[in-house]
Coordinates of C-alpha atoms in Angstrom, one line a residue:
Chain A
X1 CA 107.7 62.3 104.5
X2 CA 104.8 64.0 106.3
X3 CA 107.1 67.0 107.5
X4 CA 108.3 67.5 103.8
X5 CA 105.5 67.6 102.2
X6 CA 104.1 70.3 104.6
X7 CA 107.0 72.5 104.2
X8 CA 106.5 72.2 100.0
X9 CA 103.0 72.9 100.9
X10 CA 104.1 75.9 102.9
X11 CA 106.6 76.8 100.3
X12 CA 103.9 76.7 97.5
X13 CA 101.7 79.1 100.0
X14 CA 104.5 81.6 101.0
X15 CA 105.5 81.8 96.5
X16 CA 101.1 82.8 96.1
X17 CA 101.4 85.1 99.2
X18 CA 104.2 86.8 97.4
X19 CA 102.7 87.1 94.4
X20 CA 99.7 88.0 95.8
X21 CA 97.6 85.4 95.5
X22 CA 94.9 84.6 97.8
X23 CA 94.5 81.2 100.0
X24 CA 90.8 79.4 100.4
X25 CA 91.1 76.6 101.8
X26 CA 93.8 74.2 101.1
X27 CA 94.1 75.1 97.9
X28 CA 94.3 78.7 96.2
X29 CA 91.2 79.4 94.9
X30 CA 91.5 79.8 90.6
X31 CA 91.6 82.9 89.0
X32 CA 87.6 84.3 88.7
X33 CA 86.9 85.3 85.1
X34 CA 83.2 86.2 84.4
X35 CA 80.0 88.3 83.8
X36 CA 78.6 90.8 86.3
X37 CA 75.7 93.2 86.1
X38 CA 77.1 95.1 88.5
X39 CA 79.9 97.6 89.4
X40 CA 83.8 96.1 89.9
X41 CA 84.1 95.6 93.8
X42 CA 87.9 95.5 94.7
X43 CA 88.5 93.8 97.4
X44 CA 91.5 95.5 99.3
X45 CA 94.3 94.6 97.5
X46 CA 92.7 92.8 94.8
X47 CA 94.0 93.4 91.5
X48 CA 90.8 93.3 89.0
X49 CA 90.7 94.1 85.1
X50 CA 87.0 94.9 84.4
X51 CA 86.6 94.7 80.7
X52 CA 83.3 96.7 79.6
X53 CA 81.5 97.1 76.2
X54 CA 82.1 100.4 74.5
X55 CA 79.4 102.2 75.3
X56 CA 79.2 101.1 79.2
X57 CA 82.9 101.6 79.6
X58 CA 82.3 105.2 81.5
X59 CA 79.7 104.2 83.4
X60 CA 80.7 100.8 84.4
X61 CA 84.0 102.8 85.4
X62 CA 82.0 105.5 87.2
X63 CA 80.5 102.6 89.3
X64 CA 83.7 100.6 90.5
X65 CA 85.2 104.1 91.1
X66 CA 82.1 105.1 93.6
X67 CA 81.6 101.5 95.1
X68 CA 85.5 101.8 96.2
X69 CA 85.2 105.1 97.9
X70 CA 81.8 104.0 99.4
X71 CA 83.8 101.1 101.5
X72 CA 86.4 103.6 102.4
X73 CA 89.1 103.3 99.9
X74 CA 91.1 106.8 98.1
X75 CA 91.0 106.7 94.4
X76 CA 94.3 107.4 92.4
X77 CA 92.9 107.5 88.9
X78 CA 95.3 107.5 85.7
X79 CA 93.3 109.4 83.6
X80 CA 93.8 108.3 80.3
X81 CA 90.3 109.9 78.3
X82 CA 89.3 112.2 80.1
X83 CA 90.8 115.6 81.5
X84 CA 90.6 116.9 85.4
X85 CA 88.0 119.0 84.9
X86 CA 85.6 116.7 83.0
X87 CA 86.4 113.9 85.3
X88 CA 85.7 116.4 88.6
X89 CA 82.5 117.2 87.2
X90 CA 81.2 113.8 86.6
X91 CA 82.3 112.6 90.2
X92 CA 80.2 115.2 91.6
X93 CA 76.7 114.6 89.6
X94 CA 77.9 111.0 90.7
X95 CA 78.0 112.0 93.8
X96 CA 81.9 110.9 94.3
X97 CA 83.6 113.0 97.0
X98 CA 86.6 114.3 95.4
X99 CA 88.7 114.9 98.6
X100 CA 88.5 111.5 98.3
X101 CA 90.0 110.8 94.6
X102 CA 93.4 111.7 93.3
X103 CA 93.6 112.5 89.2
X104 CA 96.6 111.4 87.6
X105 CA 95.9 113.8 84.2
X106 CA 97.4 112.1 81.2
X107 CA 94.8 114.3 79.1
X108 CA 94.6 117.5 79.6
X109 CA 98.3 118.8 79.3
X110 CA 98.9 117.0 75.7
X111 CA 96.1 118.0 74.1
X112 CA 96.5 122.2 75.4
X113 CA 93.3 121.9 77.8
X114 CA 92.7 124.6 80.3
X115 CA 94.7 123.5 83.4
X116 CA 92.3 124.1 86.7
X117 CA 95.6 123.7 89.8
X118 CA 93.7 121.9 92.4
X119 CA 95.8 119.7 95.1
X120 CA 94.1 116.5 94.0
X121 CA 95.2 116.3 90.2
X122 CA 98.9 116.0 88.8
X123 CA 98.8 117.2 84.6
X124 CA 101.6 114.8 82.7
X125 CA 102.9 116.1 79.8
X126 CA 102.5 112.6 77.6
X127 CA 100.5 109.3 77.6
X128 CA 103.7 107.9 75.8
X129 CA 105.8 109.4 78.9
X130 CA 105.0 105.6 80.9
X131 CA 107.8 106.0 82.8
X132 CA 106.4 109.4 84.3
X133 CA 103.0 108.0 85.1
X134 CA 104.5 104.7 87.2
X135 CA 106.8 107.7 89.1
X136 CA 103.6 109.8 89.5
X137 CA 101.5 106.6 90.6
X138 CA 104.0 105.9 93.2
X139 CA 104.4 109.5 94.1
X140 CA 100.4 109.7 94.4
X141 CA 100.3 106.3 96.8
X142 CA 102.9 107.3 98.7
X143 CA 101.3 110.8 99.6
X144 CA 97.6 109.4 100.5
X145 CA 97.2 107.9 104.0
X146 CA 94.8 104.9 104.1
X147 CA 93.1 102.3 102.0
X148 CA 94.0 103.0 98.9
X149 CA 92.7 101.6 95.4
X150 CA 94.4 102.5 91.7
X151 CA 92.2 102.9 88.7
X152 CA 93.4 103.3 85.3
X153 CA 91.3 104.6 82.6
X154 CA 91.7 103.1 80.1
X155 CA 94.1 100.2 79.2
X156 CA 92.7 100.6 75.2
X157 CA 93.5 104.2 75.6
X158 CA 97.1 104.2 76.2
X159 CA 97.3 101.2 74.1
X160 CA 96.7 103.2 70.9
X161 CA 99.6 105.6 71.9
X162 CA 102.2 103.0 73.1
X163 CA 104.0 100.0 71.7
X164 CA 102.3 96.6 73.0
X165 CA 105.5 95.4 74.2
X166 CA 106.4 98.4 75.8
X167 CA 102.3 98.9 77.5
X168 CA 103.0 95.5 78.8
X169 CA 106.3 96.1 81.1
X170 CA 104.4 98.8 82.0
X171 CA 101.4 96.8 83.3
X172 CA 103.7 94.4 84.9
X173 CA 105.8 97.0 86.5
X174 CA 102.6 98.8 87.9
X175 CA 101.1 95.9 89.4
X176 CA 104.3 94.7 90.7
X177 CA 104.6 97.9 92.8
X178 CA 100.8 97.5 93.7
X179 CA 101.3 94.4 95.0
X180 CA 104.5 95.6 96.9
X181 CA 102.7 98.6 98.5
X182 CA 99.9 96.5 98.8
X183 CA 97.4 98.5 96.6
X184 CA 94.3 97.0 95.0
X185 CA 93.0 98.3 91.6
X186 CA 90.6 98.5 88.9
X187 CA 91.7 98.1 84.8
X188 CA 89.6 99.0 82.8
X189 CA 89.4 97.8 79.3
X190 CA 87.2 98.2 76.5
X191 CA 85.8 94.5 75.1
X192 CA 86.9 94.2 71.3
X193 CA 89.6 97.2 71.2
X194 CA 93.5 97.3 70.6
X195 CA 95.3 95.3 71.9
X196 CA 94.2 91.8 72.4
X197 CA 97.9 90.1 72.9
X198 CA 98.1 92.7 75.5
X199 CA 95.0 92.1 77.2
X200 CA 96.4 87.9 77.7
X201 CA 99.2 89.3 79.4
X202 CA 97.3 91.6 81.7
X203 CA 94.8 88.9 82.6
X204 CA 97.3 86.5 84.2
X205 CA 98.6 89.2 86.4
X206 CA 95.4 90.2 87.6
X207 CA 93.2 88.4 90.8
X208 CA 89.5 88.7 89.1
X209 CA 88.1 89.3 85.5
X210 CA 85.1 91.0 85.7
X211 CA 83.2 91.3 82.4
X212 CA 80.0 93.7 82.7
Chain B
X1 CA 142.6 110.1 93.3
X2 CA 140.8 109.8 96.3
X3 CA 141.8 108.3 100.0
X4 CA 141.6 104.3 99.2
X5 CA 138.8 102.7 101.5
X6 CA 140.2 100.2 103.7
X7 CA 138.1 97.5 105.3
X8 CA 135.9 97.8 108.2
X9 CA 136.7 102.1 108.2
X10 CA 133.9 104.0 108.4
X11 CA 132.5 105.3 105.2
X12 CA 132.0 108.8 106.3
X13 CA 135.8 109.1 106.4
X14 CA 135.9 107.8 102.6
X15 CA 132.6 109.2 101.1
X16 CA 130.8 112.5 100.5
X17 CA 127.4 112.4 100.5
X18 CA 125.7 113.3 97.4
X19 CA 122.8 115.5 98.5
X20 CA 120.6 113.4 96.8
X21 CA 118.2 111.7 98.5
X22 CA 118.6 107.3 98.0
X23 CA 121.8 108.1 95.9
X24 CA 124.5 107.6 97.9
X25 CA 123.1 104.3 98.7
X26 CA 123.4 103.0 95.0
X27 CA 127.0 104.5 94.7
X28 CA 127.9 102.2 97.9
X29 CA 128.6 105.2 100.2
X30 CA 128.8 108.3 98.2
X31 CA 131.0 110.6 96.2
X32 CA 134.6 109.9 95.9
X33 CA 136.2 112.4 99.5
X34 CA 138.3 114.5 97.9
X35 CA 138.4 112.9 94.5
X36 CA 137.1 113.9 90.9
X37 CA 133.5 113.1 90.3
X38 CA 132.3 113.3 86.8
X39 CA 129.1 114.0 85.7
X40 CA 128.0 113.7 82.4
X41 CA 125.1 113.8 80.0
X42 CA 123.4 116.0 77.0
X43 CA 122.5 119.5 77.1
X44 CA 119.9 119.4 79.2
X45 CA 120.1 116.2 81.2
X46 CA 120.5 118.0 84.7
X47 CA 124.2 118.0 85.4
X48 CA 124.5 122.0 86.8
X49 CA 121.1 121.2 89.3
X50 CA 122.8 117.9 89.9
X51 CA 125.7 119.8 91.2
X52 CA 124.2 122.9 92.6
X53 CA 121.7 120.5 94.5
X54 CA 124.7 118.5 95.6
X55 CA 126.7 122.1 97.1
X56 CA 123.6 123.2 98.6
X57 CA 122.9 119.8 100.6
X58 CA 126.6 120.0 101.8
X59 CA 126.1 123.5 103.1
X60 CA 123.0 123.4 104.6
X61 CA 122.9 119.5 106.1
X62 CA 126.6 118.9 106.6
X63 CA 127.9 122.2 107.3
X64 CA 130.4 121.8 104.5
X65 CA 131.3 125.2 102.7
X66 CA 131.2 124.7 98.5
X67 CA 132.4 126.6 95.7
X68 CA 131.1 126.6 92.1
X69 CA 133.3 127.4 89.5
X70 CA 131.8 128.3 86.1
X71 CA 133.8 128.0 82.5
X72 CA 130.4 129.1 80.9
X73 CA 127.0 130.1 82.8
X74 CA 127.0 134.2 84.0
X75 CA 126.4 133.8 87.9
X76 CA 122.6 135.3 87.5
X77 CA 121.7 132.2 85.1
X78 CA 123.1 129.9 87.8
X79 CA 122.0 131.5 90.9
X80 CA 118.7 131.6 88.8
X81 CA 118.9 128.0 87.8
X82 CA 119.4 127.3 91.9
X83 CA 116.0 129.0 92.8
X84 CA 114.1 127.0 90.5
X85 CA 114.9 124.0 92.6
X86 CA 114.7 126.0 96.3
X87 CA 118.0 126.9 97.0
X88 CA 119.1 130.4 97.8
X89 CA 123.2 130.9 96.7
X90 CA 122.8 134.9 97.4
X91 CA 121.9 133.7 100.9
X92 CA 124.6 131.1 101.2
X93 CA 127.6 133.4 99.7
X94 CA 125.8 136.2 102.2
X95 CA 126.7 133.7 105.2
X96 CA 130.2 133.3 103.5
X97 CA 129.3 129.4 103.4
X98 CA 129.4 129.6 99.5
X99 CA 131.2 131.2 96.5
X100 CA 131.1 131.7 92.5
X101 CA 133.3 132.3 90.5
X102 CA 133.4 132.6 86.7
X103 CA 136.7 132.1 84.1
X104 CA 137.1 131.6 80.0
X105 CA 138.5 128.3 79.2
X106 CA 141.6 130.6 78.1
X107 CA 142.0 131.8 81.4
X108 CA 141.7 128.7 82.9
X109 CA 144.2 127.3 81.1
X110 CA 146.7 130.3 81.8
X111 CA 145.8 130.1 85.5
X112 CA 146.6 125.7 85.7
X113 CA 150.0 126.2 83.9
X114 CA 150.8 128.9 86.7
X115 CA 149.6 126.0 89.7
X116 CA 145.8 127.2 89.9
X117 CA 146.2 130.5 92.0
X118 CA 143.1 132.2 91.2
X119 CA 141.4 129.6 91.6
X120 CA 142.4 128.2 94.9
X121 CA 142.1 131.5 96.2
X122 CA 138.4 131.6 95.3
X123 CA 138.0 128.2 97.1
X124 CA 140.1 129.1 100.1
X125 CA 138.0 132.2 100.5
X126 CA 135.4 130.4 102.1
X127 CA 137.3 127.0 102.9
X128 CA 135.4 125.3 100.8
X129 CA 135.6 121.6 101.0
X130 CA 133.5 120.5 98.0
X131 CA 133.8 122.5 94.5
X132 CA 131.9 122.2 91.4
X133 CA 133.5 122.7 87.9
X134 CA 131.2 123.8 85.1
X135 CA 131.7 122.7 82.8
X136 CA 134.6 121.0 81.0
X137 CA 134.0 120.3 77.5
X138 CA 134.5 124.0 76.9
X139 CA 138.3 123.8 78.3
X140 CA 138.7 120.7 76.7
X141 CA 138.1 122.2 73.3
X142 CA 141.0 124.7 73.5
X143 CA 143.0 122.1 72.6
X144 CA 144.2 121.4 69.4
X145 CA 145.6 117.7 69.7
X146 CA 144.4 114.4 71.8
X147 CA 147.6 114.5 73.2
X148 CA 147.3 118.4 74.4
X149 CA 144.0 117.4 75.7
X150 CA 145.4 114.7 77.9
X151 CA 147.9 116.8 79.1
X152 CA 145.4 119.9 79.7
X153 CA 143.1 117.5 81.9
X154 CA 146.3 115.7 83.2
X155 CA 147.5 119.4 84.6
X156 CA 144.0 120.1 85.9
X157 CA 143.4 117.0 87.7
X158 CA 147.1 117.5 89.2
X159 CA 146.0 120.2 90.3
X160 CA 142.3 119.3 92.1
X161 CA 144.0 116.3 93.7
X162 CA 146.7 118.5 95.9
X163 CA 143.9 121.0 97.1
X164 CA 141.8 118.3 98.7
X165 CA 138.6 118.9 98.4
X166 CA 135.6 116.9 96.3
X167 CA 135.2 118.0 92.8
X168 CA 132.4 117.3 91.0
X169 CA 132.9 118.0 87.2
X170 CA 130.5 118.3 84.8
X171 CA 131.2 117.3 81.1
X172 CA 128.5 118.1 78.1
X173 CA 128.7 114.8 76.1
X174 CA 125.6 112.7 74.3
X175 CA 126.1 109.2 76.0
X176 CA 125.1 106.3 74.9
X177 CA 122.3 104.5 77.2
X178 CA 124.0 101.2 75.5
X179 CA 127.6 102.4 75.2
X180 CA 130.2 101.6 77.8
X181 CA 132.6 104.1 76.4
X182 CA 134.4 106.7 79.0
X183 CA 137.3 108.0 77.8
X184 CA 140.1 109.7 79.1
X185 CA 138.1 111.9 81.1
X186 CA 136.3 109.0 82.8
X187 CA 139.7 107.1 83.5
X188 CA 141.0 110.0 85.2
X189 CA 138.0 110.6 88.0
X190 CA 137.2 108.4 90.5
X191 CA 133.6 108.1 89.9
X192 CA 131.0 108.4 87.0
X193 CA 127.2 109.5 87.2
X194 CA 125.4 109.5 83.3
X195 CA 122.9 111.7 83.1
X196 CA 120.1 110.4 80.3
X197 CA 117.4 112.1 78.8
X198 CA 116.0 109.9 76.7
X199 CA 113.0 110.2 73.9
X200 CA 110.2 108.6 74.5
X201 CA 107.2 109.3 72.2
X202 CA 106.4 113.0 72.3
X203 CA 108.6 113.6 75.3
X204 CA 111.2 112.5 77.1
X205 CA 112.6 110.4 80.4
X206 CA 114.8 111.0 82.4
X207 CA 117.6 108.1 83.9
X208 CA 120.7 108.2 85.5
X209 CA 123.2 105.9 85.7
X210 CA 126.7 105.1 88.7
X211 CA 129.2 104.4 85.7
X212 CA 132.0 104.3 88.2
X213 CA 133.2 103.6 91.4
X214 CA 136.7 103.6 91.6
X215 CA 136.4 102.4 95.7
X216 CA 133.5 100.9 96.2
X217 CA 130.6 98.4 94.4
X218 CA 128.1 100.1 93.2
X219 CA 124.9 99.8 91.6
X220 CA 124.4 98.8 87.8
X221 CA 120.9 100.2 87.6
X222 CA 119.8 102.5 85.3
X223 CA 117.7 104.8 87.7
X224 CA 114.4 107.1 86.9
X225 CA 114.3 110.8 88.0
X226 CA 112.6 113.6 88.3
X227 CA 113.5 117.2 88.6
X228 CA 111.0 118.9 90.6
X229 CA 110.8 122.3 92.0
X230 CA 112.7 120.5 95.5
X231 CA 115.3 119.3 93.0
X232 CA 116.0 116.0 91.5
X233 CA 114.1 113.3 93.1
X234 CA 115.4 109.3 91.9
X235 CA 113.2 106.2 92.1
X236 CA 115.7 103.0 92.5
X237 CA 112.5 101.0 92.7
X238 CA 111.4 101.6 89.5
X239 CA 112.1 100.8 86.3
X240 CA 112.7 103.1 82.9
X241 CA 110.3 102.4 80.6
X242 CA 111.4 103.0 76.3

């Protein structure tokens, strides 16, 4: 009796390790959802959507983005508002070290923006184009050596572009391949925009809600 | 029809690799060895790179001399087409390991009801092992019936069987992501790769798909590429997302 219920106890753990839950204790600690003052932290490989008022959204961003690099992490950001050249600017008055960040541009192309070639930016023709992004998101991971986190600008964004259904098996097929490569990341969402069915989805595939 | 793979053989003997990196995997080995290897999709959806790629890989990583025969394309748009993903055919046809060769659909057809002469000689000219045919909906049009159809592609299949080499067709056709249809073209080769280019939004995605196998198990995954300037890259981890 004692021998099986260890092993369903062990079969419980090895079905959260998979999908990439994390042990405390006996028991698996509950999913965190709440308010922070301060910037997103990801842990490693933690997955974390940071939901942001409207007009902190950037800046909340900017700060989740520079508290990753400062523990050592490389940024693959799936750029979603903002083009290359904007975002490279910001980084630096933020003092963000862009050998350090990698700009998935989902901006710039679309919308006829000057196009600045650099080796740390890939331009995508189309936010609706999801299936391009998730190859470009693997392409980008797989090219960076290191600690690497993901972090996509802005799930409200691309949400206005795409089909909820559609957004969603994108969500899920990102995160499934960041939990594969083991890859943390940061989603950011804007509190009170499109796509609140979405958003439920999102949350129970994520580690950590952090509301700032 | 290509050699039957017995059990436990080594697939080398049986397969050709596809030049294409993760793809011969998901077709359980490779191209049909000298067998008929149909690739279709819409204007646009790859199919000459696809091939070109796939002669290229053969020459350079296998040592395997190919031949590209053209119904359609002038050889500057194809040798042109070929640089845009890296490969050099002026280079290749200097070192005698590669050759073009261009024919009307009429002449085609004039040259199969005389055995293929022209033809062969083009390919036996370099020995070429692995041969590209581009395209065929263009020699399938000159006929006037289904039935002269059949027997136009009965004649040329004939015909691409007794030289022994792998042929890799090409055939300009709008498939259906949800259709299962082939046709008598797809009965007749021994393997089937769909080419898709799908809409999505403003743009479009592209997918391909092993329709066929005639020897082996293959995959049933619809499978995301990419054509880049190294040629077309495929993701069999990931999913296409409409």
């Amino acid at each position: 009796m004692r021998s099986s219920r260890r092993s369903m106890a062990g079969k419980r753990a090895s079905s959260r390790k998979a999908r990439g839950g994390k042990m405390r204790g006996k028991r698996a600690s509950p999913k965190k959802e709440g308010r922070s003052k301060g910037p997103a932290t990801p842990e490693p490989d933690a997955i974390v959507l940071l939901e942001a008022d409207p007009e902190d959204a950037g800046k909340r961003g900017m700060a989740a983005i520079k508290t990753g690099i400062s523990k050592g992490g490389k940024a693959v950001i799936i750029s979603a508002n903002r083009p290359y050249k904007t975002l490279m600017a910001a980084y630096r008055k933020n003092g963000i070290d862009s050998q350090r960040v990698m700009v998935i541009d989902c901006v710039s192309k679309p919308n006829n923006a000057e196009i600045e070639e650099a080796d740390n930016v890939l331009y995508l023709e189309s936010l609706t184009d999801l299936t391009d992004i998730l190859l470009s998101v693997r392409d980008a991971i797989g090219a960076k050596a290191g600690r690497q986190f993901i972090f996509l600008d802005s799930i409200t964004t691309m949400l206005i572009y795409n089909k909820p259904d559609t957004y969603a098996r994108f969500i899920h097929n990102l995160l499934t391949m960041m939990r594969v490569k083991r890859v943390g990341g940061i989603l950011l969402y804007v509190a009170g925009g499109a796509g609140q069915e979405v958003r439920a989805e999102i949350v129970q595939l994520c580690d950590k809600v952090i509301k700032a | 029809m290509a050699k039957k793979h017995p059990k436990g053989a080594s697939k080398t003997d049986y397969f050709a690799r596809t030049g294409i990196a993760g793809l011969d995997s998901l077709m359980g080995g490779g191209f049909e060895a000298e067998g008929t290897n149909l690739i279709r999709g819409s204007t646009g959806s790859g199919k000459t790179l696809f091939c070109l790629q796939s002669l290229v890989s053969a020459c350079d990583r296998y040592d395997e001399c190919g031949a590209f025969i053209s119904f359609e394309e002038s050889k500057e748009s194809v040798y042109r087409s070929a640089k845009g993903i890296g490969c050099d055919l002026s280079a290749l046809e200097k070192k005698g390991k590669f050759v073009f060769a261009r024919y009307s659909p009429h002449e085609v057809a004039a040259i199969i009801k005389e055995g293929g002469g022209m033809i062969r000689d083009s390919i036996e000219a370099v020995g070429a092992k692995r041969v590209a045919i581009d395209s065929l909906t263009a020699y399938s049009l000159l006929f006037e019936t289904p039935y002269e159809s059949n027997e136009g592609l009965l004649a040329l299949f004939e015909i691409l069987n007794r030289w022994k080499v792998t042929t890799l067709l090409t055939d300009e056709k709008d498939v259906d992501i949800s259709s299962s249809e082939s046709g008598r073209l797809g009965f007749l080769s021994d393997s089937i790769i769909h080419l898709y280019n799908v809409r999505t939004g403003q743009t479009r995605a592209r997918a391909m798909e092993v329709v066929k196998m005639r020897h082996a198990v293959h995959s049933n995954k619809l499978i995301p590429f990419k054509i880049e300037k190294r040629g077309i890259v495929i993701y069999p981890d990931m999913q296409l997302l409409v």
